[in-house]
Tab-separated table of C-alpha atoms and ligand atoms in Angstrom:
chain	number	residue	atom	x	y	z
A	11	UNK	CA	-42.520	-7.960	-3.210
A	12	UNK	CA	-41.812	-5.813	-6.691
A	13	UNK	CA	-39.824	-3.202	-4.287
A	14	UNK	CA	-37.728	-6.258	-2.833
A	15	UNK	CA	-36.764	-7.812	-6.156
A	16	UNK	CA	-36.209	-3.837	-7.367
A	17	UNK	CA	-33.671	-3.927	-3.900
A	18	UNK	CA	-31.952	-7.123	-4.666
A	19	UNK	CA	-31.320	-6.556	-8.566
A	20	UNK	CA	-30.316	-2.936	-7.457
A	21	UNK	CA	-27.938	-4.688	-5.026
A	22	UNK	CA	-26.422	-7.038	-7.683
A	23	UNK	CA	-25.992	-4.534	-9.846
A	24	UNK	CA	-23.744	-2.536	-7.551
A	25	UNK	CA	-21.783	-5.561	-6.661
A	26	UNK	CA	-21.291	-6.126	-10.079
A	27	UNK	CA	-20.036	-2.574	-10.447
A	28	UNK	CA	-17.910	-3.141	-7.704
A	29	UNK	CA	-16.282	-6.118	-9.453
A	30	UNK	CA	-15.815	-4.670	-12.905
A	31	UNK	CA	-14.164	-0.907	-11.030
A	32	UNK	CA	-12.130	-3.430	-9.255
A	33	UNK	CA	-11.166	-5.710	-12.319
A	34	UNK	CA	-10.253	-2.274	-13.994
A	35	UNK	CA	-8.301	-0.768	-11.782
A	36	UNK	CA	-5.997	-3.972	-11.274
A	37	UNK	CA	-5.887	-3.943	-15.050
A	38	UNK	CA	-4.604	-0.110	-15.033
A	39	UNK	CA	-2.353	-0.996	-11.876
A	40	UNK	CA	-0.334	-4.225	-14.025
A	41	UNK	CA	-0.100	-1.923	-16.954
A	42	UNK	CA	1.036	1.041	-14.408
A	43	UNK	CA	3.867	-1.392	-12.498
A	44	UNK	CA	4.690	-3.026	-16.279
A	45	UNK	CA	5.494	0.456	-17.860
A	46	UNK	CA	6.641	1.977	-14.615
A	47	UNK	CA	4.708	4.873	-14.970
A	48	UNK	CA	2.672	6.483	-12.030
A	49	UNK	CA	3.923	4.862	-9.588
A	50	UNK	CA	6.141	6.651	-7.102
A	51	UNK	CA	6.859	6.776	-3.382
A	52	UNK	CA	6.757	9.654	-0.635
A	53	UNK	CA	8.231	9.609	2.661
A	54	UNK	CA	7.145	10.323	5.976
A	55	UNK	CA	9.721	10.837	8.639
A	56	UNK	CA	9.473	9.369	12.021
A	57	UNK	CA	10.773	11.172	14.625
A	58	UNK	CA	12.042	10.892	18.062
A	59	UNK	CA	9.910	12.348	20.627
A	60	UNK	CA	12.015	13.755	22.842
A	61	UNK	CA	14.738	15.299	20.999
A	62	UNK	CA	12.498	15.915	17.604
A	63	UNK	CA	15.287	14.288	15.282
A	64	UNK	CA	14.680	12.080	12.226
A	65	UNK	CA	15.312	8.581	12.939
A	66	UNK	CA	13.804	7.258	9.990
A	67	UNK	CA	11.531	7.513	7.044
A	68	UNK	CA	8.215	5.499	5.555
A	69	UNK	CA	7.890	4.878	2.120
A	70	UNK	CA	4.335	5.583	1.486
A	71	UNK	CA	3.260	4.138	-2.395
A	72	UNK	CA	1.428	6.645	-4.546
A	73	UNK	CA	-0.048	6.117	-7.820
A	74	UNK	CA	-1.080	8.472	-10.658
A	75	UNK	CA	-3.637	6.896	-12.720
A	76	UNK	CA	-3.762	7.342	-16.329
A	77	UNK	CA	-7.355	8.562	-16.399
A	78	UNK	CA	-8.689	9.004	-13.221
A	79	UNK	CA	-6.016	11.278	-11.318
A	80	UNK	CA	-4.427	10.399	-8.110
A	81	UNK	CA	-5.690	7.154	-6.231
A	82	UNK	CA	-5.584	6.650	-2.845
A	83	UNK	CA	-3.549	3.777	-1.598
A	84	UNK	CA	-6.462	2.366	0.766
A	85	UNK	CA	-8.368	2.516	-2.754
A	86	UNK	CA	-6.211	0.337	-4.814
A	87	UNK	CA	-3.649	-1.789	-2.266
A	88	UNK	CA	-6.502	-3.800	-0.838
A	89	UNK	CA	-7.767	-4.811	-4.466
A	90	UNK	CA	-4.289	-5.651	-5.032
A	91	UNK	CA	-3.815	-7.763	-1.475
A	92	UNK	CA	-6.928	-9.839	-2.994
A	93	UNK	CA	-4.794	-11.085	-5.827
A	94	UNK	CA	-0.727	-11.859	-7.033
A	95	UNK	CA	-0.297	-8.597	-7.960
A	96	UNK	CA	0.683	-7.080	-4.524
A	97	UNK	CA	3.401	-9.070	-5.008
A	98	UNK	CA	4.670	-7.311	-8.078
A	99	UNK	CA	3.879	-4.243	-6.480
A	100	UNK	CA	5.751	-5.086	-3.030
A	101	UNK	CA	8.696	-5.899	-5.366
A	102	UNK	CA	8.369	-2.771	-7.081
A	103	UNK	CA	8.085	-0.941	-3.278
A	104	UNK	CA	11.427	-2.748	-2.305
A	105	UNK	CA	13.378	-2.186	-5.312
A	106	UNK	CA	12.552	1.933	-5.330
A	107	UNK	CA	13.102	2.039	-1.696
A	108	UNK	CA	16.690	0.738	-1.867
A	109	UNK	CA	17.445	3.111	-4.668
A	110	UNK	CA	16.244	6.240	-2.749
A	111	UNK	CA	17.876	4.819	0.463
A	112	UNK	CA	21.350	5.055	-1.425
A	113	UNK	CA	20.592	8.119	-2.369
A	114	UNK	CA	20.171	9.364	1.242
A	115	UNK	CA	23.518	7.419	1.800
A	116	UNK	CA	25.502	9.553	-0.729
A	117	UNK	CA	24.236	12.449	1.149
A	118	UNK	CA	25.403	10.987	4.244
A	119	UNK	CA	22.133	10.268	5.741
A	120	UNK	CA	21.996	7.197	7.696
A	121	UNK	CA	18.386	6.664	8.318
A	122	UNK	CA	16.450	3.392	7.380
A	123	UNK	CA	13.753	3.318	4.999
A	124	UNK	CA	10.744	1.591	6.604
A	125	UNK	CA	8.608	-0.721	3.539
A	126	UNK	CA	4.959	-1.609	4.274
A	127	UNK	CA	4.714	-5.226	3.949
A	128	UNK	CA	1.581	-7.673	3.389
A	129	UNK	CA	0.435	-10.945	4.853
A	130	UNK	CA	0.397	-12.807	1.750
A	131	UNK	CA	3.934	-10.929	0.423
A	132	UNK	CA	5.233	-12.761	3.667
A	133	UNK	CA	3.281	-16.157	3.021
A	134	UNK	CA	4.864	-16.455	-0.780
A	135	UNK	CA	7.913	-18.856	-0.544
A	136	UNK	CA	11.597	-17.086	-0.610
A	137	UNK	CA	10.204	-13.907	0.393
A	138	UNK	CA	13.317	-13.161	3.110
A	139	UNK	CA	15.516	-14.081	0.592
A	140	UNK	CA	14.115	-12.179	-2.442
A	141	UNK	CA	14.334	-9.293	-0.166
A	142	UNK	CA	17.341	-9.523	1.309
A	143	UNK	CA	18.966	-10.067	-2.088
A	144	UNK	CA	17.426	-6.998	-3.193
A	145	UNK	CA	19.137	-4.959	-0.043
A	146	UNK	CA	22.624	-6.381	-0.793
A	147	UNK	CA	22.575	-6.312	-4.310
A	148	UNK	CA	22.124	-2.464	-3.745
A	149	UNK	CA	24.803	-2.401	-1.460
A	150	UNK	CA	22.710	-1.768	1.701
A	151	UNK	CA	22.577	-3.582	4.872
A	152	UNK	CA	19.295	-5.267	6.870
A	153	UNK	CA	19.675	-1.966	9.424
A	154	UNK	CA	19.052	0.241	6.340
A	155	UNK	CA	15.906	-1.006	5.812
A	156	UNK	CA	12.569	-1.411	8.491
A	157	UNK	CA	9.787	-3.728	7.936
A	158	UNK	CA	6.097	-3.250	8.790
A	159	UNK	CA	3.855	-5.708	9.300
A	160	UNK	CA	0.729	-5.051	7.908
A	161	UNK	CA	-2.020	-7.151	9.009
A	162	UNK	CA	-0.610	-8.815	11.686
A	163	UNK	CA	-3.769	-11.055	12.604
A	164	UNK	CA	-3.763	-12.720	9.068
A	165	UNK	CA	0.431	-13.181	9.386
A	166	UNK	CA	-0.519	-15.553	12.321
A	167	UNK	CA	-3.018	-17.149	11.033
A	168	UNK	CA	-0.245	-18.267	8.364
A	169	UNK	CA	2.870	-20.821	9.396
A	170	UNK	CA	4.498	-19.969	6.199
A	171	UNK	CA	4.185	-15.860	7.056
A	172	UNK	CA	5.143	-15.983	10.441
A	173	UNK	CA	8.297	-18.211	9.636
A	174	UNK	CA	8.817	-15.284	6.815
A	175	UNK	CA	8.913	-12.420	9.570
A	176	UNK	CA	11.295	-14.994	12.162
A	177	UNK	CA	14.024	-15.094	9.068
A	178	UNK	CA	14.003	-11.206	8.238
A	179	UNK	CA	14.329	-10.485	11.741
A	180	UNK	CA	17.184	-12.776	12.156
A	181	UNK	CA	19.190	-11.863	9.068
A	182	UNK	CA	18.991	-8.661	10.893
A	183	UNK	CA	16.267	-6.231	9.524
A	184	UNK	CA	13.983	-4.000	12.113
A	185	UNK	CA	10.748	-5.403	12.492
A	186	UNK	CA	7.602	-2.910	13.523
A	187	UNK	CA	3.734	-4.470	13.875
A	188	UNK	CA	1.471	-1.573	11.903
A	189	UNK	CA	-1.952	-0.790	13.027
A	190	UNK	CA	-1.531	-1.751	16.467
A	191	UNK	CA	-4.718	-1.583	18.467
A	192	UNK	CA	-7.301	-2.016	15.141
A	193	UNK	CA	-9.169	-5.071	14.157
A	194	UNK	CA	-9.038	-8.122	16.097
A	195	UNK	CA	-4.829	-7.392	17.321
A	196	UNK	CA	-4.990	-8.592	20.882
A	197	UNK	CA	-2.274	-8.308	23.226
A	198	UNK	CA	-1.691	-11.993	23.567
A	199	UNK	CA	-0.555	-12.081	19.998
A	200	UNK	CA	2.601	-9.915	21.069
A	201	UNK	CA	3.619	-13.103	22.695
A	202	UNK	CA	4.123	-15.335	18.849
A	203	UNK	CA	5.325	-12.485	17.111
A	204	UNK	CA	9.056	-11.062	16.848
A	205	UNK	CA	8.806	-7.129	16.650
A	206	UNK	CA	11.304	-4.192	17.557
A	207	UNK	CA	8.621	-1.391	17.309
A	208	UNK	CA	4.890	-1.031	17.863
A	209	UNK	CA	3.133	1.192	15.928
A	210	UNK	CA	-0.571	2.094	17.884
A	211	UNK	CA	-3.028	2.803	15.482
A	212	UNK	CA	-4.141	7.320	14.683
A	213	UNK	CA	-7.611	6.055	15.273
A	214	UNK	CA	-6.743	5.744	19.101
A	215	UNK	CA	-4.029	8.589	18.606
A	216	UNK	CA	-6.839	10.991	17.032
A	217	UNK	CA	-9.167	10.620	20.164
A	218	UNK	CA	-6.551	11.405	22.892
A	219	UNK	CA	-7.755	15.416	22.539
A	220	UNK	CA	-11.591	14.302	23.402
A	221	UNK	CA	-11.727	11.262	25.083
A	222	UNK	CA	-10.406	10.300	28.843
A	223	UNK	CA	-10.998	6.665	28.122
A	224	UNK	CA	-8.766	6.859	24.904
A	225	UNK	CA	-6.147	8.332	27.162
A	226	UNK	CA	-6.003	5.770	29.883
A	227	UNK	CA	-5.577	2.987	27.405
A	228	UNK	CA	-3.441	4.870	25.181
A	229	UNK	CA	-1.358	5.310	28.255
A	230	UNK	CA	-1.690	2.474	29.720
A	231	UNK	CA	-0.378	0.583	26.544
A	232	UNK	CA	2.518	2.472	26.001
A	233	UNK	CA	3.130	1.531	29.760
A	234	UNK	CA	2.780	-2.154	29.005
A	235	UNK	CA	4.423	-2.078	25.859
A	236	UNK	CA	8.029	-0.563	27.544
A	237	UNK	CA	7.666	-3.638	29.951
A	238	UNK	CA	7.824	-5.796	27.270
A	239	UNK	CA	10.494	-3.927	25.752
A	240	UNK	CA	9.386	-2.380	22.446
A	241	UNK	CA	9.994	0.956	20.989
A	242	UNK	CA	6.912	2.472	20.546
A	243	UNK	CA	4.992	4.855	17.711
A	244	UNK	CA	2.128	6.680	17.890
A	245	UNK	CA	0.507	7.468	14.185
A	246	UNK	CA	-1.563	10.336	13.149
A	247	UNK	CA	-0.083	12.704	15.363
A	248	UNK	CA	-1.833	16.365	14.230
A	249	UNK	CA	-1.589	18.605	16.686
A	250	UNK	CA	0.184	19.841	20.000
A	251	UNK	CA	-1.936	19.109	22.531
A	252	UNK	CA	-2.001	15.332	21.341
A	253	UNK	CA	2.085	15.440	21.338
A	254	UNK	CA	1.689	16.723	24.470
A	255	UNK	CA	-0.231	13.743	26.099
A	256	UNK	CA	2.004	11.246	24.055
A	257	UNK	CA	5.086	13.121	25.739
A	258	UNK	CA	3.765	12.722	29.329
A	259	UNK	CA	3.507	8.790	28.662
A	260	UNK	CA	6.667	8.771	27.080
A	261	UNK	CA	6.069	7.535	23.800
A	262	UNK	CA	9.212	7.034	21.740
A	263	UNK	CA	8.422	8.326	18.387
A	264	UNK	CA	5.977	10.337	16.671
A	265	UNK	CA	4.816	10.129	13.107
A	266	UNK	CA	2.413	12.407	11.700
A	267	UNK	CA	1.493	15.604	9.775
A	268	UNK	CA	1.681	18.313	12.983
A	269	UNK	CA	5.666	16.982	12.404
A	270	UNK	CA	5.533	16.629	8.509
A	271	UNK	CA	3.214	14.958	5.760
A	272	UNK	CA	4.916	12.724	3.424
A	273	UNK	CA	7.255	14.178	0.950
A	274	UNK	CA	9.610	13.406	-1.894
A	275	UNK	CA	12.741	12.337	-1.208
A	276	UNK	CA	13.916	15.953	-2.222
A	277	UNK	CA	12.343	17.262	0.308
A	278	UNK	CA	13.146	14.689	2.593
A	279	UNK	CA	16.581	15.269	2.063
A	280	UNK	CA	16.651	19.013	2.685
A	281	UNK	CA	14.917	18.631	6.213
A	282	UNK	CA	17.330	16.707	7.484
A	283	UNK	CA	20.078	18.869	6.126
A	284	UNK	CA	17.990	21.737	7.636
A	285	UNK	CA	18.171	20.278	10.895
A	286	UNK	CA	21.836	19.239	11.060
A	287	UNK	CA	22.344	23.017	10.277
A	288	UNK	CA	19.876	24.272	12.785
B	314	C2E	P1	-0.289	3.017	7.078
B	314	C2E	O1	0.877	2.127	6.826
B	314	C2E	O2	-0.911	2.956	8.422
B	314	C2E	O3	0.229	4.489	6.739
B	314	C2E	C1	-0.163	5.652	7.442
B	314	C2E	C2	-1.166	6.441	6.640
B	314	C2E	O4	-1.588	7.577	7.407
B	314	C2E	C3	-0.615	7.023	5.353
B	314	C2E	O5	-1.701	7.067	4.439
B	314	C2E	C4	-0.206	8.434	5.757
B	314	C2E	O6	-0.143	9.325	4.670
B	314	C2E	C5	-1.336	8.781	6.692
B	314	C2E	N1	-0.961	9.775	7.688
B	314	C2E	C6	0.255	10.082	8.171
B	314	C2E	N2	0.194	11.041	9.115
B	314	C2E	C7	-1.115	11.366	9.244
B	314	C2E	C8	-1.825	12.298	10.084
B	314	C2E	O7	-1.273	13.010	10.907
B	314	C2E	N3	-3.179	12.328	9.930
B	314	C2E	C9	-3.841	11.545	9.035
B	314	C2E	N4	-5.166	11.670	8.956
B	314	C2E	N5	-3.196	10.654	8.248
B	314	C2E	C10	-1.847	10.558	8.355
B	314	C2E	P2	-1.539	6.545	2.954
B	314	C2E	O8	-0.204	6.940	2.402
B	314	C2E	O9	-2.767	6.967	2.240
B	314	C2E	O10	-1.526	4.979	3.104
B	314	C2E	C11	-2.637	4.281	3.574
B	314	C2E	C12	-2.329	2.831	3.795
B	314	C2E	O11	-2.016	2.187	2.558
B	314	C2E	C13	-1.103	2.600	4.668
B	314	C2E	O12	-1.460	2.748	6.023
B	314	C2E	C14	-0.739	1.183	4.291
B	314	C2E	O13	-1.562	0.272	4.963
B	314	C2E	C15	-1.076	1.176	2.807
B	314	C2E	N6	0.172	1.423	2.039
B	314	C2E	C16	0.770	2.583	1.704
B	314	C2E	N7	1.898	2.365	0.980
B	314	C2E	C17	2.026	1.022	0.878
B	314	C2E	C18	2.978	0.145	0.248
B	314	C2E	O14	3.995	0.566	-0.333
B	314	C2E	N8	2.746	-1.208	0.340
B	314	C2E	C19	1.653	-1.700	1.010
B	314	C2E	N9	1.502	-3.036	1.052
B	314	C2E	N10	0.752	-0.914	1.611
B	314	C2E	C20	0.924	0.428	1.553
B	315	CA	CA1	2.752	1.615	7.743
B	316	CA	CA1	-0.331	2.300	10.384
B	317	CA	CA1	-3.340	2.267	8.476
C-alpha cells in the first residue's frame, strides 16, 4: 500500500511538473511573439517528382528560447494549440510568410509559400478574412500562398472550421490535408473536405524501404487518391531507394531531407537560382 501511495504522489508530482514546464514555456513563447525575438521561419522546398523542380516551399516555425536553446516545434506548438496563443502565433506565421514570399517575388521567384494551419486557428471567427487581408495588404495573391490543414479530424468535428477551410478555398488559396494517413484520418472524410493536395504522412513514407505491406497501401493510396483527383505528397522522403518506390507509383511531389532540409530563405533563394542556371 506505502509503495502505491509512493506511485501515485510520484505520479502527481510529474503531472504537476508537466503543468508548470508547460505554463513556462507559454509564458517564454508570449514574451518571445510580444518582443519578436526568437522566432523565425525555415523553408522546405517541395518538389516535383518527375522533373526535380521547386514548386513550392513550407514555412516551418522555429524558435530560439531565451534560456533553454532551440525548441522543437512538436515541443512547444501543441502547448500552444491547447490555448489562444496559437492564434497569435499563426498570425505571426502568416504575417512573416508574406514578407519572405515578396521577397522571393523581387527575385522573380514565383513559388507559393505553404503556412501550417490549426483546427482551432480555423474555428476562430474571421479567420479567411484576417488572412486574406494579410495576403493583399502585402500585395500577394491567394495562389501565392498554400494552406495546410493540420489536424484534419478535429477541423470536422468543427462547423465553424470546416466553413473556415470552404471560404479560403473559394477566395482562391491552395488547400493541402497534412498528416494524411495518421490518427483516426479515414478515407471517407476526403468526401466533406475541400483539398487540392494530400500530403501522406513520413511515418508510412519511412517504412516503404522495409515493409511490403507499407508499400501496397502506400501504393495503393496514391492510386486512389489520383482517382479522386488530388495532387499528391509524400513526406519524409530520405533516401533513394524510397524515391524510387514513390516514382514507380507516381507520386507527384516529394518533400524531404534526401532533396533538402529546411533552410533560410537565403538559401532558399540561391537553390532555385542554382537550378535555373543548371
Ligand atoms: P509537419 O507539418 O508534418 O512538418 C514536417 C516535419 O518533418 C518538419 O518538422 C520537418 O522539418 C520534418 N521533416 C522534413 N523532412 C524530413 C525528413 O526527410 N525526415 C524527417 N525525419 N523529418 C523531416 P518540424 O519543423 O520539426 O515541425 C514539426 C511539426 O510542427 C510540423 O509537422 C507541424 O505540425 C508543426 N509546425 C511547424 N511549423 C508550424 C507552424 O508555423 N504553425 C503550426 N501550427 N504548426 C507548425
Ligand atoms: Ca505541414
Ligand atoms: Ca506533415
Ligand atoms: Ca507531422
Amino acid at each position: 500500500a506505502i509503495d502505491e501511495r509512493v506511485t501515485i504522489s510520484a505520479y502527481s508530482e510529474s503531472k504537476d511538473a508537466t503543468r508548470k514546464f508547460n505554463l513556462n514555456i507559454l509564458n517564454d513563447l508570449a514574451e518571445s511573439l510580444n518582443q519578436q525575438r526568437g522566432l523565425y521561419l525555415v523553408f522546405q522546398p517541395k518538389v516535383i517528382l518527375s522533373t526535380r523542380k521547386i514548386i513550392g516551399a513550407e514555412a516551418l516555425l522555429r524558435w530560439q528560447h531565451p534560456t533553454l536553446g532551440e525548441i522543437q516545434p512538436d515541443a512547444f506548438i501543441p502547448i500552444a494549440e491547447s490555448t489562444s496563443l496559437i492564434k497569435l502565433l499563426t498570425e505571426f506565421v502568416i504575417a512573416r510568410s508574406v514578407l519572405e514570399a515578396k521577397r522571393l517575388r523581387q527575385q522573380g521567384i514565383n513559388i507559393p509559400i505553404s503556412i501550417n494551419i490549426s483546427a482551432n486557428n480555423f474555428a476562430e471567427p474571421d479567420f479567411a478574412e484576417k488572412l486574406d487581408y494579410l495576403v493583399r495588404d502585402g500585395g500577394l495573391q491567394p495562389q501565392d500562398i498554400e494552406i495546410e490543414c493540420l489536424e484534419t479530424q478535429r477541423i470536422l468535428e468543427s462547423t465553424e472550421a470546416l466553413a473556415c477551410v470552404k471560404a479560403l478555398r473559394q477566395m482562391g488559396y491552395a488547400i493541402a490535408l497534412d498528416d494524411f494517413g495518421t490518427g483516426y484520418s479515414n478515407l471517407n472524410y476526403l468526401r466533406n473536405i475541400p483539398a487540392d493536395l494530400i500530403k501522406i504522412d513520413r511515418s508510412l513514407i519511412e517504412n516503404l524501404k522495409s515493409d511490403n505491406d507499407s508499400r501496397i497501401i502506400v501504393e495503393s493510396l496514391i492510386k486512389m487518391l489520383h482517382m479522386l483527383n488530388y495532387a499528391v505528397l509524400a513526406e519524409g522522403v530520405e533516401d533513394r531507394e524510397t524515391l524510387k518506390y514513390l516514382e514507380q507509383y507516381q507520386c507527384d511531389i516529394i518533400q524531404g531531407y534526401f532533396y533538402s532540409p529546411p533552410m533560410t530563405l537565403e538559401r532558399l533563394m540561391s537553390l532555385i537560382a542554382a537550378e535555373k542556371n543548371g
